[in-house]
Amino acid sequence: MSQPKIYIKTPKEKVHKLIKWYGWITIILLCITPLVFLLLPVLMVNTNKINGMLRESQVLEEDSLAGTVKEANWETDHDSGVHYIKGMLQIENSGGEIVECKFFKYIGPDQKVLPDILVDDNVEMTGQFKTDDNIFAVRNIRNLRNDKVYTTKPSLRMY
């Protein structure tokens, strides 16, 4: 598809930390007890798993897409104690083709606000076409009705 290149400037978001300051105190106390040999490997495996999930969820900005939303489904859920927003969109581009789009973002437990993108809204998106799934993975999306920008960059980190 030869779409014109779209640039979307994303707003800075508050980042939610999974391990708070009091979690570090617990880890330090754990390290000075014999339980370190039992519990620290479990903690390290869980930390590595969550960091891997956050890294894999990031989408590259290789392609762009603009069009009208024909269907929009949004939901929040959690997996392994990590909350996320998932959206499936159907976009009709300027050529009249329907393109399936996937929005996936890891968030903090207090950041469960769904994007304000509804049917018949005009949107611009950046992201990446996944040829094996025939889906457009969204990195940034701008609703042209209210000029709001939403990104799939995780607003969550471990430390």
mmCIF file with all atom_site columns, C-alpha atoms in Angstrom:
data_model
loop_
_atom_site.group_PDB
_atom_site.id
_atom_site.type_symbol
_atom_site.label_atom_id
_atom_site.label_alt_id
_atom_site.label_comp_id
_atom_site.label_asym_id
_atom_site.label_entity_id
_atom_site.label_seq_id
_atom_site.pdbx_PDB_ins_code
_atom_site.Cartn_x
_atom_site.Cartn_y
_atom_site.Cartn_z
_atom_site.occupancy
_atom_site.B_iso_or_equiv
_atom_site.pdbx_formal_charge
_atom_site.auth_seq_id
_atom_site.auth_comp_id
_atom_site.auth_asym_id
_atom_site.auth_atom_id
_atom_site.pdbx_PDB_model_num
ATOM 1   C CA . MET A 1 1   ? 0.000   0.000   0.000  1.00 0.00 ? 1   MET A CA 1
ATOM 2   C CA . SER A 1 2   ? 1.397   3.368   -0.905 1.00 0.00 ? 2   SER A CA 1
ATOM 3   C CA . GLN A 1 3   ? -0.057  5.585   1.779  1.00 0.00 ? 3   GLN A CA 1
ATOM 4   C CA . PRO A 1 4   ? 1.463   8.994   2.465  1.00 0.00 ? 4   PRO A CA 1
ATOM 5   C CA . LYS A 1 5   ? 3.746   8.950   5.508  1.00 0.00 ? 5   LYS A CA 1
ATOM 6   C CA . ILE A 1 6   ? 1.907   10.011  8.669  1.00 0.00 ? 6   ILE A CA 1
ATOM 7   C CA . TYR A 1 7   ? 3.693   11.396  11.716 1.00 0.00 ? 7   TYR A CA 1
ATOM 8   C CA . ILE A 1 8   ? 1.890   11.332  15.064 1.00 0.00 ? 8   ILE A CA 1
ATOM 9   C CA . LYS A 1 9   ? 3.466   13.076  18.036 1.00 0.00 ? 9   LYS A CA 1
ATOM 10  C CA . THR A 1 10  ? 2.532   11.153  21.177 1.00 0.00 ? 10  THR A CA 1
ATOM 11  C CA . PRO A 1 11  ? 1.818   12.847  24.496 1.00 0.00 ? 11  PRO A CA 1
ATOM 12  C CA . LYS A 1 12  ? 3.903   11.971  27.537 1.00 0.00 ? 12  LYS A CA 1
ATOM 13  C CA . GLU A 1 13  ? 2.100   9.547   29.829 1.00 0.00 ? 13  GLU A CA 1
ATOM 14  C CA . LYS A 1 14  ? 2.504   8.744   33.481 1.00 0.00 ? 14  LYS A CA 1
ATOM 15  C CA . VAL A 1 15  ? 4.431   5.488   33.873 1.00 0.00 ? 15  VAL A CA 1
ATOM 16  C CA . HIS A 1 16  ? 3.232   3.022   36.505 1.00 0.00 ? 16  HIS A CA 1
ATOM 17  C CA . LYS A 1 17  ? 5.983   1.105   38.351 1.00 0.00 ? 17  LYS A CA 1
ATOM 18  C CA . LEU A 1 18  ? 5.232   -2.473  39.375 1.00 0.00 ? 18  LEU A CA 1
ATOM 19  C CA . ILE A 1 19  ? 7.913   -2.590  42.093 1.00 0.00 ? 19  ILE A CA 1
ATOM 20  C CA . LYS A 1 20  ? 7.426   0.328   44.488 1.00 0.00 ? 20  LYS A CA 1
ATOM 21  C CA . TRP A 1 21  ? 9.876   1.612   47.095 1.00 0.00 ? 21  TRP A CA 1
ATOM 22  C CA . TYR A 1 22  ? 8.468   -0.719  49.748 1.00 0.00 ? 22  TYR A CA 1
ATOM 23  C CA . GLY A 1 23  ? 8.962   -3.652  47.395 1.00 0.00 ? 23  GLY A CA 1
ATOM 24  C CA . TRP A 1 24  ? 12.667  -2.909  47.369 1.00 0.00 ? 24  TRP A CA 1
ATOM 25  C CA . ILE A 1 25  ? 12.711  -3.069  51.186 1.00 0.00 ? 25  ILE A CA 1
ATOM 26  C CA . THR A 1 26  ? 11.079  -6.502  50.994 1.00 0.00 ? 26  THR A CA 1
ATOM 27  C CA . ILE A 1 27  ? 13.657  -7.664  48.440 1.00 0.00 ? 27  ILE A CA 1
ATOM 28  C CA . ILE A 1 28  ? 16.549  -6.402  50.587 1.00 0.00 ? 28  ILE A CA 1
ATOM 29  C CA . LEU A 1 29  ? 15.142  -8.140  53.680 1.00 0.00 ? 29  LEU A CA 1
ATOM 30  C CA . LEU A 1 30  ? 14.665  -11.292 51.628 1.00 0.00 ? 30  LEU A CA 1
ATOM 31  C CA . CYS A 1 31  ? 18.316  -11.180 50.550 1.00 0.00 ? 31  CYS A CA 1
ATOM 32  C CA . ILE A 1 32  ? 19.615  -11.273 54.142 1.00 0.00 ? 32  ILE A CA 1
ATOM 33  C CA . THR A 1 33  ? 17.588  -14.378 55.040 1.00 0.00 ? 33  THR A CA 1
ATOM 34  C CA . PRO A 1 34  ? 18.059  -18.015 53.955 1.00 0.00 ? 34  PRO A CA 1
ATOM 35  C CA . LEU A 1 35  ? 14.759  -17.735 52.031 1.00 0.00 ? 35  LEU A CA 1
ATOM 36  C CA . VAL A 1 36  ? 16.686  -15.950 49.301 1.00 0.00 ? 36  VAL A CA 1
ATOM 37  C CA . PHE A 1 37  ? 17.588  -19.349 47.793 1.00 0.00 ? 37  PHE A CA 1
ATOM 38  C CA . LEU A 1 38  ? 13.901  -20.257 47.451 1.00 0.00 ? 38  LEU A CA 1
ATOM 39  C CA . LEU A 1 39  ? 12.107  -17.009 46.675 1.00 0.00 ? 39  LEU A CA 1
ATOM 40  C CA . LEU A 1 40  ? 14.601  -14.934 44.687 1.00 0.00 ? 40  LEU A CA 1
ATOM 41  C CA . PRO A 1 41  ? 14.681  -17.317 41.679 1.00 0.00 ? 41  PRO A CA 1
ATOM 42  C CA . VAL A 1 42  ? 10.857  -17.209 41.519 1.00 0.00 ? 42  VAL A CA 1
ATOM 43  C CA . LEU A 1 43  ? 10.921  -13.398 41.700 1.00 0.00 ? 43  LEU A CA 1
ATOM 44  C CA . MET A 1 44  ? 13.578  -13.217 38.976 1.00 0.00 ? 44  MET A CA 1
ATOM 45  C CA . VAL A 1 45  ? 11.616  -15.542 36.648 1.00 0.00 ? 45  VAL A CA 1
ATOM 46  C CA . ASN A 1 46  ? 8.435   -13.483 37.093 1.00 0.00 ? 46  ASN A CA 1
ATOM 47  C CA . THR A 1 47  ? 10.321  -10.222 36.537 1.00 0.00 ? 47  THR A CA 1
ATOM 48  C CA . ASN A 1 48  ? 11.952  -11.608 33.399 1.00 0.00 ? 48  ASN A CA 1
ATOM 49  C CA . LYS A 1 49  ? 8.575   -12.847 32.098 1.00 0.00 ? 49  LYS A CA 1
ATOM 50  C CA . ILE A 1 50  ? 6.899   -9.453  32.588 1.00 0.00 ? 50  ILE A CA 1
ATOM 51  C CA . ASN A 1 51  ? 9.847   -7.567  31.052 1.00 0.00 ? 51  ASN A CA 1
ATOM 52  C CA . GLY A 1 52  ? 9.653   -9.895  28.042 1.00 0.00 ? 52  GLY A CA 1
ATOM 53  C CA . MET A 1 53  ? 5.917   -9.256  27.674 1.00 0.00 ? 53  MET A CA 1
ATOM 54  C CA . LEU A 1 54  ? 6.483   -5.479  27.772 1.00 0.00 ? 54  LEU A CA 1
ATOM 55  C CA . ARG A 1 55  ? 9.315   -5.661  25.218 1.00 0.00 ? 55  ARG A CA 1
ATOM 56  C CA . GLU A 1 56  ? 7.395   -7.885  22.789 1.00 0.00 ? 56  GLU A CA 1
ATOM 57  C CA . SER A 1 57  ? 4.291   -5.678  22.908 1.00 0.00 ? 57  SER A CA 1
ATOM 58  C CA . GLN A 1 58  ? 6.049   -2.695  21.348 1.00 0.00 ? 58  GLN A CA 1
ATOM 59  C CA . VAL A 1 59  ? 5.170   -2.161  17.675 1.00 0.00 ? 59  VAL A CA 1
ATOM 60  C CA . LEU A 1 60  ? 7.502   -0.503  15.169 1.00 0.00 ? 60  LEU A CA 1
ATOM 61  C CA . GLU A 1 61  ? 6.404   2.545   13.158 1.00 0.00 ? 61  GLU A CA 1
ATOM 62  C CA . GLU A 1 62  ? 6.995   1.208   9.652  1.00 0.00 ? 62  GLU A CA 1
ATOM 63  C CA . ASP A 1 63  ? 3.691   1.822   7.914  1.00 0.00 ? 63  ASP A CA 1
ATOM 64  C CA . SER A 1 64  ? 0.775   4.211   8.105  1.00 0.00 ? 64  SER A CA 1
ATOM 65  C CA . LEU A 1 65  ? -2.954  3.981   7.526  1.00 0.00 ? 65  LEU A CA 1
ATOM 66  C CA . ALA A 1 66  ? -5.789  6.500   7.394  1.00 0.00 ? 66  ALA A CA 1
ATOM 67  C CA . GLY A 1 67  ? -9.484  5.917   7.066  1.00 0.00 ? 67  GLY A CA 1
ATOM 68  C CA . THR A 1 68  ? -12.906 5.657   8.696  1.00 0.00 ? 68  THR A CA 1
ATOM 69  C CA . VAL A 1 69  ? -13.705 3.314   11.566 1.00 0.00 ? 69  VAL A CA 1
ATOM 70  C CA . LYS A 1 70  ? -16.362 0.760   10.573 1.00 0.00 ? 70  LYS A CA 1
ATOM 71  C CA . GLU A 1 71  ? -16.194 -1.321  13.750 1.00 0.00 ? 71  GLU A CA 1
ATOM 72  C CA . ALA A 1 72  ? -14.495 -0.770  17.121 1.00 0.00 ? 72  ALA A CA 1
ATOM 73  C CA . ASN A 1 73  ? -14.326 -3.175  20.070 1.00 0.00 ? 73  ASN A CA 1
ATOM 74  C CA . TRP A 1 74  ? -12.416 -2.167  23.223 1.00 0.00 ? 74  TRP A CA 1
ATOM 75  C CA . GLU A 1 75  ? -11.828 -4.097  26.441 1.00 0.00 ? 75  GLU A CA 1
ATOM 76  C CA . THR A 1 76  ? -9.548  -4.181  29.472 1.00 0.00 ? 76  THR A CA 1
ATOM 77  C CA . ASP A 1 77  ? -8.225  -7.354  31.050 1.00 0.00 ? 77  ASP A CA 1
ATOM 78  C CA . HIS A 1 78  ? -5.186  -8.666  32.903 1.00 0.00 ? 78  HIS A CA 1
ATOM 79  C CA . ASP A 1 79  ? -2.687  -11.467 32.449 1.00 0.00 ? 79  ASP A CA 1
ATOM 80  C CA . SER A 1 80  ? -0.175  -12.563 35.102 1.00 0.00 ? 80  SER A CA 1
ATOM 81  C CA . GLY A 1 81  ? -1.130  -9.554  37.217 1.00 0.00 ? 81  GLY A CA 1
ATOM 82  C CA . VAL A 1 82  ? -0.453  -7.110  34.371 1.00 0.00 ? 82  VAL A CA 1
ATOM 83  C CA . HIS A 1 83  ? -3.389  -5.054  33.054 1.00 0.00 ? 83  HIS A CA 1
ATOM 84  C CA . TYR A 1 84  ? -3.866  -4.213  29.373 1.00 0.00 ? 84  TYR A CA 1
ATOM 85  C CA . ILE A 1 85  ? -6.198  -2.557  26.887 1.00 0.00 ? 85  ILE A CA 1
ATOM 86  C CA . LYS A 1 86  ? -7.072  -4.528  23.768 1.00 0.00 ? 86  LYS A CA 1
ATOM 87  C CA . GLY A 1 87  ? -8.885  -3.159  20.762 1.00 0.00 ? 87  GLY A CA 1
ATOM 88  C CA . MET A 1 88  ? -9.939  -4.617  17.427 1.00 0.00 ? 88  MET A CA 1
ATOM 89  C CA . LEU A 1 89  ? -10.802 -2.108  14.704 1.00 0.00 ? 89  LEU A CA 1
ATOM 90  C CA . GLN A 1 90  ? -12.017 -2.342  11.146 1.00 0.00 ? 90  GLN A CA 1
ATOM 91  C CA . ILE A 1 91  ? -10.881 0.630   9.071  1.00 0.00 ? 91  ILE A CA 1
ATOM 92  C CA . GLU A 1 92  ? -12.075 1.523   5.581  1.00 0.00 ? 92  GLU A CA 1
ATOM 93  C CA . ASN A 1 93  ? -9.150  3.206   3.835  1.00 0.00 ? 93  ASN A CA 1
ATOM 94  C CA . SER A 1 94  ? -9.361  5.720   0.982  1.00 0.00 ? 94  SER A CA 1
ATOM 95  C CA . GLY A 1 95  ? -9.407  2.897   -1.572 1.00 0.00 ? 95  GLY A CA 1
ATOM 96  C CA . GLY A 1 96  ? -12.551 1.416   -0.007 1.00 0.00 ? 96  GLY A CA 1
ATOM 97  C CA . GLU A 1 97  ? -10.725 -1.622  1.406  1.00 0.00 ? 97  GLU A CA 1
ATOM 98  C CA . ILE A 1 98  ? -11.479 -2.906  4.923  1.00 0.00 ? 98  ILE A CA 1
ATOM 99  C CA . VAL A 1 99  ? -8.349  -3.350  7.044  1.00 0.00 ? 99  VAL A CA 1
ATOM 100 C CA . GLU A 1 100 ? -8.336  -5.230  10.364 1.00 0.00 ? 100 GLU A CA 1
ATOM 101 C CA . CYS A 1 101 ? -6.345  -3.396  13.045 1.00 0.00 ? 101 CYS A CA 1
ATOM 102 C CA . LYS A 1 102 ? -5.166  -4.506  16.468 1.00 0.00 ? 102 LYS A CA 1
ATOM 103 C CA . PHE A 1 103 ? -4.453  -2.157  19.399 1.00 0.00 ? 103 PHE A CA 1
ATOM 104 C CA . PHE A 1 104 ? -2.713  -3.675  22.438 1.00 0.00 ? 104 PHE A CA 1
ATOM 105 C CA . LYS A 1 105 ? -1.267  -1.716  25.368 1.00 0.00 ? 105 LYS A CA 1
ATOM 106 C CA . TYR A 1 106 ? -0.017  -2.714  28.827 1.00 0.00 ? 106 TYR A CA 1
ATOM 107 C CA . ILE A 1 107 ? -1.185  -0.283  31.503 1.00 0.00 ? 107 ILE A CA 1
ATOM 108 C CA . GLY A 1 108 ? -1.135  0.253   35.252 1.00 0.00 ? 108 GLY A CA 1
ATOM 109 C CA . PRO A 1 109 ? -4.111  -0.925  37.318 1.00 0.00 ? 109 PRO A CA 1
ATOM 110 C CA . ASP A 1 110 ? -5.372  2.658   37.730 1.00 0.00 ? 110 ASP A CA 1
ATOM 111 C CA . GLN A 1 111 ? -5.100  3.584   34.012 1.00 0.00 ? 111 GLN A CA 1
ATOM 112 C CA . LYS A 1 112 ? -8.107  1.719   32.589 1.00 0.00 ? 112 LYS A CA 1
ATOM 113 C CA . VAL A 1 113 ? -9.435  4.509   30.355 1.00 0.00 ? 113 VAL A CA 1
ATOM 114 C CA . LEU A 1 114 ? -10.423 3.121   26.955 1.00 0.00 ? 114 LEU A CA 1
ATOM 115 C CA . PRO A 1 115 ? -9.578  5.120   23.815 1.00 0.00 ? 115 PRO A CA 1
ATOM 116 C CA . ASP A 1 116 ? -12.373 7.393   22.618 1.00 0.00 ? 116 ASP A CA 1
ATOM 117 C CA . ILE A 1 117 ? -12.554 5.991   19.089 1.00 0.00 ? 117 ILE A CA 1
ATOM 118 C CA . LEU A 1 118 ? -16.017 5.097   17.844 1.00 0.00 ? 118 LEU A CA 1
ATOM 119 C CA . VAL A 1 119 ? -17.676 3.964   14.626 1.00 0.00 ? 119 VAL A CA 1
ATOM 120 C CA . ASP A 1 120 ? -17.572 6.577   11.813 1.00 0.00 ? 120 ASP A CA 1
ATOM 121 C CA . ASP A 1 121 ? -14.585 8.437   13.316 1.00 0.00 ? 121 ASP A CA 1
ATOM 122 C CA . ASN A 1 122 ? -11.801 9.363   10.911 1.00 0.00 ? 122 ASN A CA 1
ATOM 123 C CA . VAL A 1 123 ? -8.413  8.164   12.168 1.00 0.00 ? 123 VAL A CA 1
ATOM 124 C CA . GLU A 1 124 ? -4.755  8.200   11.225 1.00 0.00 ? 124 GLU A CA 1
ATOM 125 C CA . MET A 1 125 ? -2.483  5.404   12.423 1.00 0.00 ? 125 MET A CA 1
ATOM 126 C CA . THR A 1 126 ? 1.127   4.410   12.396 1.00 0.00 ? 126 THR A CA 1
ATOM 127 C CA . GLY A 1 127 ? 2.308   0.890   13.028 1.00 0.00 ? 127 GLY A CA 1
ATOM 128 C CA . GLN A 1 128 ? 3.194   -2.239  11.155 1.00 0.00 ? 128 GLN A CA 1
ATOM 129 C CA . PHE A 1 129 ? 1.397   -4.555  8.730  1.00 0.00 ? 129 PHE A CA 1
ATOM 130 C CA . LYS A 1 130 ? 1.630   -8.158  9.930  1.00 0.00 ? 130 LYS A CA 1
ATOM 131 C CA . THR A 1 131 ? 1.482   -10.147 6.697  1.00 0.00 ? 131 THR A CA 1
ATOM 132 C CA . ASP A 1 132 ? 1.189   -13.546 8.398  1.00 0.00 ? 132 ASP A CA 1
ATOM 133 C CA . ASP A 1 133 ? -2.002  -12.461 10.268 1.00 0.00 ? 133 ASP A CA 1
ATOM 134 C CA . ASN A 1 134 ? -3.155  -9.934  7.615  1.00 0.00 ? 134 ASN A CA 1
ATOM 135 C CA . ILE A 1 135 ? -3.583  -7.354  10.400 1.00 0.00 ? 135 ILE A CA 1
ATOM 136 C CA . PHE A 1 136 ? -2.300  -3.832  10.967 1.00 0.00 ? 136 PHE A CA 1
ATOM 137 C CA . ALA A 1 137 ? -0.650  -3.638  14.416 1.00 0.00 ? 137 ALA A CA 1
ATOM 138 C CA . VAL A 1 138 ? -1.188  -0.105  15.737 1.00 0.00 ? 138 VAL A CA 1
ATOM 139 C CA . ARG A 1 139 ? 1.626   1.887   17.355 1.00 0.00 ? 139 ARG A CA 1
ATOM 140 C CA . ASN A 1 140 ? -0.070  5.326   17.454 1.00 0.00 ? 140 ASN A CA 1
ATOM 141 C CA . ILE A 1 141 ? -3.588  6.322   16.524 1.00 0.00 ? 141 ILE A CA 1
ATOM 142 C CA . ARG A 1 142 ? -5.035  9.827   16.160 1.00 0.00 ? 142 ARG A CA 1
ATOM 143 C CA . ASN A 1 143 ? -8.768  10.472  16.217 1.00 0.00 ? 143 ASN A CA 1
ATOM 144 C CA . LEU A 1 144 ? -9.323  13.357  13.797 1.00 0.00 ? 144 LEU A CA 1
ATOM 145 C CA . ARG A 1 145 ? -12.727 14.188  15.353 1.00 0.00 ? 145 ARG A CA 1
ATOM 146 C CA . ASN A 1 146 ? -11.167 15.430  18.616 1.00 0.00 ? 146 ASN A CA 1
ATOM 147 C CA . ASP A 1 147 ? -7.432  15.300  17.705 1.00 0.00 ? 147 ASP A CA 1
ATOM 148 C CA . LYS A 1 148 ? -6.683  12.891  20.594 1.00 0.00 ? 148 LYS A CA 1
ATOM 149 C CA . VAL A 1 149 ? -3.675  10.617  20.263 1.00 0.00 ? 149 VAL A CA 1
ATOM 150 C CA . TYR A 1 150 ? -3.370  7.124   21.750 1.00 0.00 ? 150 TYR A CA 1
ATOM 151 C CA . THR A 1 151 ? -0.222  5.014   21.771 1.00 0.00 ? 151 THR A CA 1
ATOM 152 C CA . THR A 1 152 ? 0.472   1.350   22.412 1.00 0.00 ? 152 THR A CA 1
ATOM 153 C CA . LYS A 1 153 ? 3.753   2.094   24.134 1.00 0.00 ? 153 LYS A CA 1
ATOM 154 C CA . PRO A 1 154 ? 3.399   0.442   27.573 1.00 0.00 ? 154 PRO A CA 1
ATOM 155 C CA . SER A 1 155 ? 2.730   2.862   30.431 1.00 0.00 ? 155 SER A CA 1
ATOM 156 C CA . LEU A 1 156 ? 4.095   0.249   32.794 1.00 0.00 ? 156 LEU A CA 1
ATOM 157 C CA . ARG A 1 157 ? 7.587   -0.744  33.872 1.00 0.00 ? 157 ARG A CA 1
ATOM 158 C CA . MET A 1 158 ? 9.084   -3.032  36.460 1.00 0.00 ? 158 MET A CA 1
ATOM 159 C CA . TYR A 1 159 ? 11.307  -0.583  38.380 1.00 0.00 ? 159 TYR A CA 1
#
